[in-house]
Amino acid sequence: MKQTRAGTEKLLALHEDEVKKLTAEYRQRQELYNQGLISRAELNQTERARAAAMIRMDEDKRWIAETDIAITEASMRDVLVGLPAMAPGGYSESGTLIRFNGTASWSLADAAKIEKFFSQAFGHVLPITAFGQTPTHDRLRFDHRNAMDVALHPDSNEGRSLLSYLRQAGVPFIAFRSAVPGAATGAHIHIGSPSVRAVAGADSQGVCCKR
Ligand SMILES: [Zn+2]
């Protein structure tokens, strides 16, 4: 069955409840274990179930974020195509977009450098939602093969710091400030060339026509 956003939101609510229930159960069992009433194995069993439920919950959240970001880009495609071409090294900022036409020959293979910069600066991993082409992009008939998306608001502390790193390194990016209405998590930073082409083989209607 095809995964939908509404369906995933329902699943997320179920998985969140599951985590809550298992967290309460774990605390209860910990108490029982401390009193010597249950074995370590019984306690571990609940701990494992709770960890698995948390993974399911995080996967739902990641899928929703990835989908909202891809929809934001696809729906901004016409706007991006209509913007005046930027000179190499050009930079522009508006209420919705920040664009930088960096001149470094960047490819996805160079992503590790950016991830390293970020984790050293902030002590956690770069929140990448899409690395290259994903099934969501295929569905939207959107060419995202040589780009990656990072779920950071460009005006946040971490977002600003990432953008200034990318500018220094000459890596092209487009930062989306505002989400498309209804897609609460659409603000993000797209690293790599803009994905304005529809994937080869896509129909002449271009991206995202069936709604
Ligand atoms: Zn992107």
Short mmCIF file of C-alpha atoms and ligand atoms in Angstrom, two decimals:
data_model
loop_
_atom_site.label_atom_id
_atom_site.label_comp_id
_atom_site.label_asym_id
_atom_site.label_seq_id
_atom_site.Cartn_x
_atom_site.Cartn_y
_atom_site.Cartn_z
CA MET A 1 0.00 0.00 0.00
CA LYS A 2 1.22 3.47 -0.86
CA GLN A 3 2.28 5.52 2.13
CA THR A 4 0.36 8.77 2.50
CA ARG A 5 0.98 11.77 4.74
CA ALA A 6 -2.41 11.47 6.48
CA GLY A 7 -1.85 7.74 7.00
CA THR A 8 1.61 8.35 8.45
CA GLU A 9 0.25 10.98 10.82
CA LYS A 10 -2.25 8.44 12.15
CA LEU A 11 0.54 5.90 12.56
CA LEU A 12 2.67 8.49 14.34
CA ALA A 13 -0.13 9.14 16.86
CA LEU A 14 -0.39 5.38 17.51
CA HIS A 15 3.36 5.02 17.87
CA GLU A 16 3.54 8.01 20.23
CA ASP A 17 0.90 6.39 22.45
CA GLU A 18 2.84 3.15 22.34
CA VAL A 19 6.03 4.93 23.49
CA LYS A 20 4.15 6.62 26.34
CA LYS A 21 2.61 3.33 27.47
CA LEU A 22 5.91 1.45 27.30
CA THR A 23 7.75 4.26 29.11
CA ALA A 24 5.25 4.07 31.98
CA GLU A 25 5.50 0.28 31.98
CA TYR A 26 9.30 0.47 32.02
CA ARG A 27 9.30 2.77 35.06
CA GLN A 28 6.92 0.47 36.87
CA ARG A 29 9.03 -2.58 36.11
CA GLN A 30 12.19 -0.77 37.16
CA GLU A 31 10.59 -0.22 40.55
CA LEU A 32 9.65 -3.92 40.74
CA TYR A 33 13.16 -4.89 39.69
CA ASN A 34 14.69 -2.63 42.36
CA GLN A 35 12.52 -4.40 44.92
CA GLY A 36 13.74 -7.75 43.67
CA LEU A 37 10.29 -8.78 42.45
CA ILE A 38 11.13 -9.33 38.78
CA SER A 39 14.27 -10.43 36.95
CA ARG A 40 16.69 -8.33 34.94
CA ALA A 41 15.53 -10.21 31.82
CA GLU A 42 11.95 -9.08 32.38
CA LEU A 43 13.08 -5.49 32.77
CA ASN A 44 15.23 -5.73 29.62
CA GLN A 45 12.30 -7.04 27.62
CA THR A 46 10.30 -3.86 28.28
CA GLU A 47 13.35 -1.73 27.58
CA ARG A 48 13.80 -3.38 24.18
CA ALA A 49 10.12 -2.99 23.31
CA ARG A 50 10.31 0.69 24.26
CA ALA A 51 13.44 1.26 22.15
CA ALA A 52 11.78 -0.41 19.14
CA ALA A 53 8.65 1.75 19.57
CA MET A 54 10.82 4.89 19.70
CA ILE A 55 12.50 3.90 16.44
CA ARG A 56 9.08 3.48 14.78
CA MET A 57 8.02 6.91 16.07
CA ASP A 58 11.22 8.57 14.81
CA GLU A 59 10.82 6.93 11.40
CA ASP A 60 7.29 8.35 11.08
CA LYS A 61 8.56 11.83 12.01
CA ARG A 62 11.43 11.62 9.55
CA TRP A 63 9.12 10.48 6.76
CA ILE A 64 6.70 13.37 7.39
CA ALA A 65 9.54 15.92 7.45
CA GLU A 66 11.04 14.49 4.25
CA THR A 67 7.67 14.58 2.50
CA ASP A 68 6.88 18.17 3.55
CA ILE A 69 10.30 19.33 2.40
CA ALA A 70 10.00 17.60 -0.97
CA ILE A 71 6.50 19.06 -1.46
CA THR A 72 7.80 22.52 -0.54
CA GLU A 73 10.52 22.25 -3.20
CA ALA A 74 8.23 20.83 -5.85
CA SER A 75 5.63 23.52 -5.26
CA MET A 76 8.31 26.25 -5.39
CA ARG A 77 9.68 24.90 -8.66
CA ASP A 78 7.88 27.41 -10.89
CA VAL A 79 8.96 30.28 -8.66
CA LEU A 80 12.60 29.12 -8.86
CA VAL A 81 12.46 28.71 -12.63
CA GLY A 82 11.02 32.22 -12.96
CA LEU A 83 13.76 33.90 -10.92
CA PRO A 84 16.53 35.74 -12.79
CA ALA A 85 19.65 33.64 -13.33
CA MET A 86 22.35 34.26 -10.78
CA ALA A 87 25.94 35.13 -11.61
CA PRO A 88 28.52 32.60 -10.40
CA GLY A 89 29.08 33.33 -6.72
CA GLY A 90 25.87 35.37 -6.58
CA TYR A 91 23.82 35.61 -3.38
CA SER A 92 20.27 36.81 -2.86
CA GLU A 93 17.89 36.91 0.04
CA SER A 94 14.13 37.41 0.15
CA GLY A 95 11.36 36.81 2.65
CA THR A 96 10.93 33.24 1.44
CA LEU A 97 14.27 32.20 -0.08
CA ILE A 98 18.00 32.60 0.39
CA ARG A 99 19.99 31.55 -2.68
CA PHE A 100 23.70 31.15 -3.18
CA ASN A 101 25.19 30.19 -6.53
CA GLY A 102 28.45 28.79 -5.16
CA THR A 103 31.16 27.96 -7.66
CA ALA A 104 32.66 24.88 -6.01
CA SER A 105 32.07 21.72 -8.01
CA TRP A 106 30.08 20.12 -5.25
CA SER A 107 28.61 16.65 -5.36
CA LEU A 108 26.89 14.39 -2.85
CA ALA A 109 30.23 12.64 -2.35
CA ASP A 110 31.41 15.80 -0.55
CA ALA A 111 28.56 15.68 1.96
CA ALA A 112 30.79 14.12 4.64
CA LYS A 113 32.76 17.37 5.01
CA ILE A 114 29.59 19.31 5.76
CA GLU A 115 28.40 16.65 8.20
CA LYS A 116 31.77 16.77 9.96
CA PHE A 117 31.72 20.56 10.26
CA PHE A 118 28.22 20.44 11.71
CA SER A 119 28.72 17.66 14.24
CA GLN A 120 31.93 19.28 15.48
CA ALA A 121 30.22 22.65 15.85
CA PHE A 122 26.98 21.45 17.44
CA GLY A 123 27.71 18.04 18.94
CA HIS A 124 24.98 16.21 17.06
CA VAL A 125 24.46 14.91 13.55
CA LEU A 126 23.30 17.06 10.66
CA PRO A 127 19.53 16.45 10.33
CA ILE A 128 19.49 15.25 6.71
CA THR A 129 15.99 14.32 5.56
CA ALA A 130 16.81 13.47 1.95
CA PHE A 131 20.17 12.38 0.58
CA GLY A 132 19.91 12.44 -3.22
CA GLN A 133 16.84 11.01 -4.90
CA THR A 134 14.19 9.47 -2.63
CA PRO A 135 10.93 7.62 -3.41
CA THR A 136 9.13 10.88 -2.51
CA HIS A 137 11.00 12.71 -5.29
CA ASP A 138 10.19 9.89 -7.71
CA ARG A 139 6.54 10.24 -6.82
CA LEU A 140 6.70 14.00 -7.39
CA ARG A 141 8.74 13.40 -10.57
CA PHE A 142 11.41 15.63 -9.23
CA ASP A 143 15.13 15.42 -9.98
CA HIS A 144 16.97 15.50 -6.64
CA ARG A 145 19.84 13.20 -7.56
CA ASN A 146 22.71 15.52 -6.70
CA ALA A 147 21.33 17.40 -3.73
CA MET A 148 20.49 16.87 -0.10
CA ASP A 149 18.00 18.46 2.25
CA VAL A 150 18.65 19.46 5.81
CA ALA A 151 15.77 20.02 8.23
CA LEU A 152 17.03 23.27 9.71
CA HIS A 153 15.29 26.63 9.58
CA PRO A 154 17.69 28.99 7.79
CA ASP A 155 17.14 31.66 10.44
CA SER A 156 17.89 29.36 13.38
CA ASN A 157 21.28 29.45 15.05
CA GLU A 158 22.35 26.17 13.48
CA GLY A 159 20.85 27.09 10.13
CA ARG A 160 22.71 30.41 9.97
CA SER A 161 25.96 28.79 10.93
CA LEU A 162 25.53 26.10 8.24
CA LEU A 163 24.76 28.74 5.58
CA SER A 164 27.87 30.75 6.40
CA TYR A 165 29.97 27.57 6.24
CA LEU A 166 28.50 26.73 2.81
CA ARG A 167 29.18 30.24 1.51
CA GLN A 168 32.78 30.09 2.66
CA ALA A 169 33.18 26.70 1.00
CA GLY A 170 31.49 27.91 -2.22
CA VAL A 171 28.81 25.21 -1.99
CA PRO A 172 25.55 26.22 -3.76
CA PHE A 173 22.35 26.14 -1.71
CA ILE A 174 18.75 27.31 -1.57
CA ALA A 175 17.30 27.94 1.85
CA PHE A 176 13.51 27.86 2.16
CA ARG A 177 12.33 30.13 4.94
CA SER A 178 8.63 29.59 4.95
CA ALA A 179 6.77 26.38 4.59
CA VAL A 180 3.95 25.87 2.16
CA PRO A 181 0.64 26.36 4.03
CA GLY A 182 -0.41 23.07 5.57
CA ALA A 183 3.13 21.72 5.53
CA ALA A 184 4.37 22.82 8.92
CA THR A 185 7.86 21.39 8.59
CA GLY A 186 8.71 22.64 5.09
CA ALA A 187 11.38 25.22 6.01
CA HIS A 188 14.80 23.75 5.25
CA ILE A 189 18.15 24.08 3.51
CA HIS A 190 18.67 22.44 0.11
CA ILE A 191 22.37 21.84 -0.57
CA GLY A 192 23.51 21.41 -4.18
CA SER A 193 22.20 22.76 -7.45
CA PRO A 194 18.53 23.69 -7.58
CA SER A 195 16.29 20.79 -8.62
CA VAL A 196 14.31 22.55 -11.27
CA ARG A 197 14.22 19.75 -13.82
CA ALA A 198 11.67 17.02 -13.83
CA VAL A 199 13.28 13.57 -13.91
CA ALA A 200 13.89 12.04 -17.30
CA GLY A 201 10.84 10.19 -18.49
CA ALA A 202 8.47 12.42 -16.58
CA ASP A 203 5.48 13.55 -18.57
CA SER A 204 5.39 17.02 -20.12
CA GLN A 205 3.28 18.28 -17.24
CA GLY A 206 6.43 18.36 -15.14
CA VAL A 207 6.31 17.78 -11.42
CA CYS A 208 3.51 17.06 -9.06
CA CYS A 209 0.36 17.30 -11.14
CA LYS A 210 -1.85 14.68 -9.59
CA ARG A 211 -3.28 15.90 -6.34
ZN ZN B 1 16.16 19.64 -1.87
#
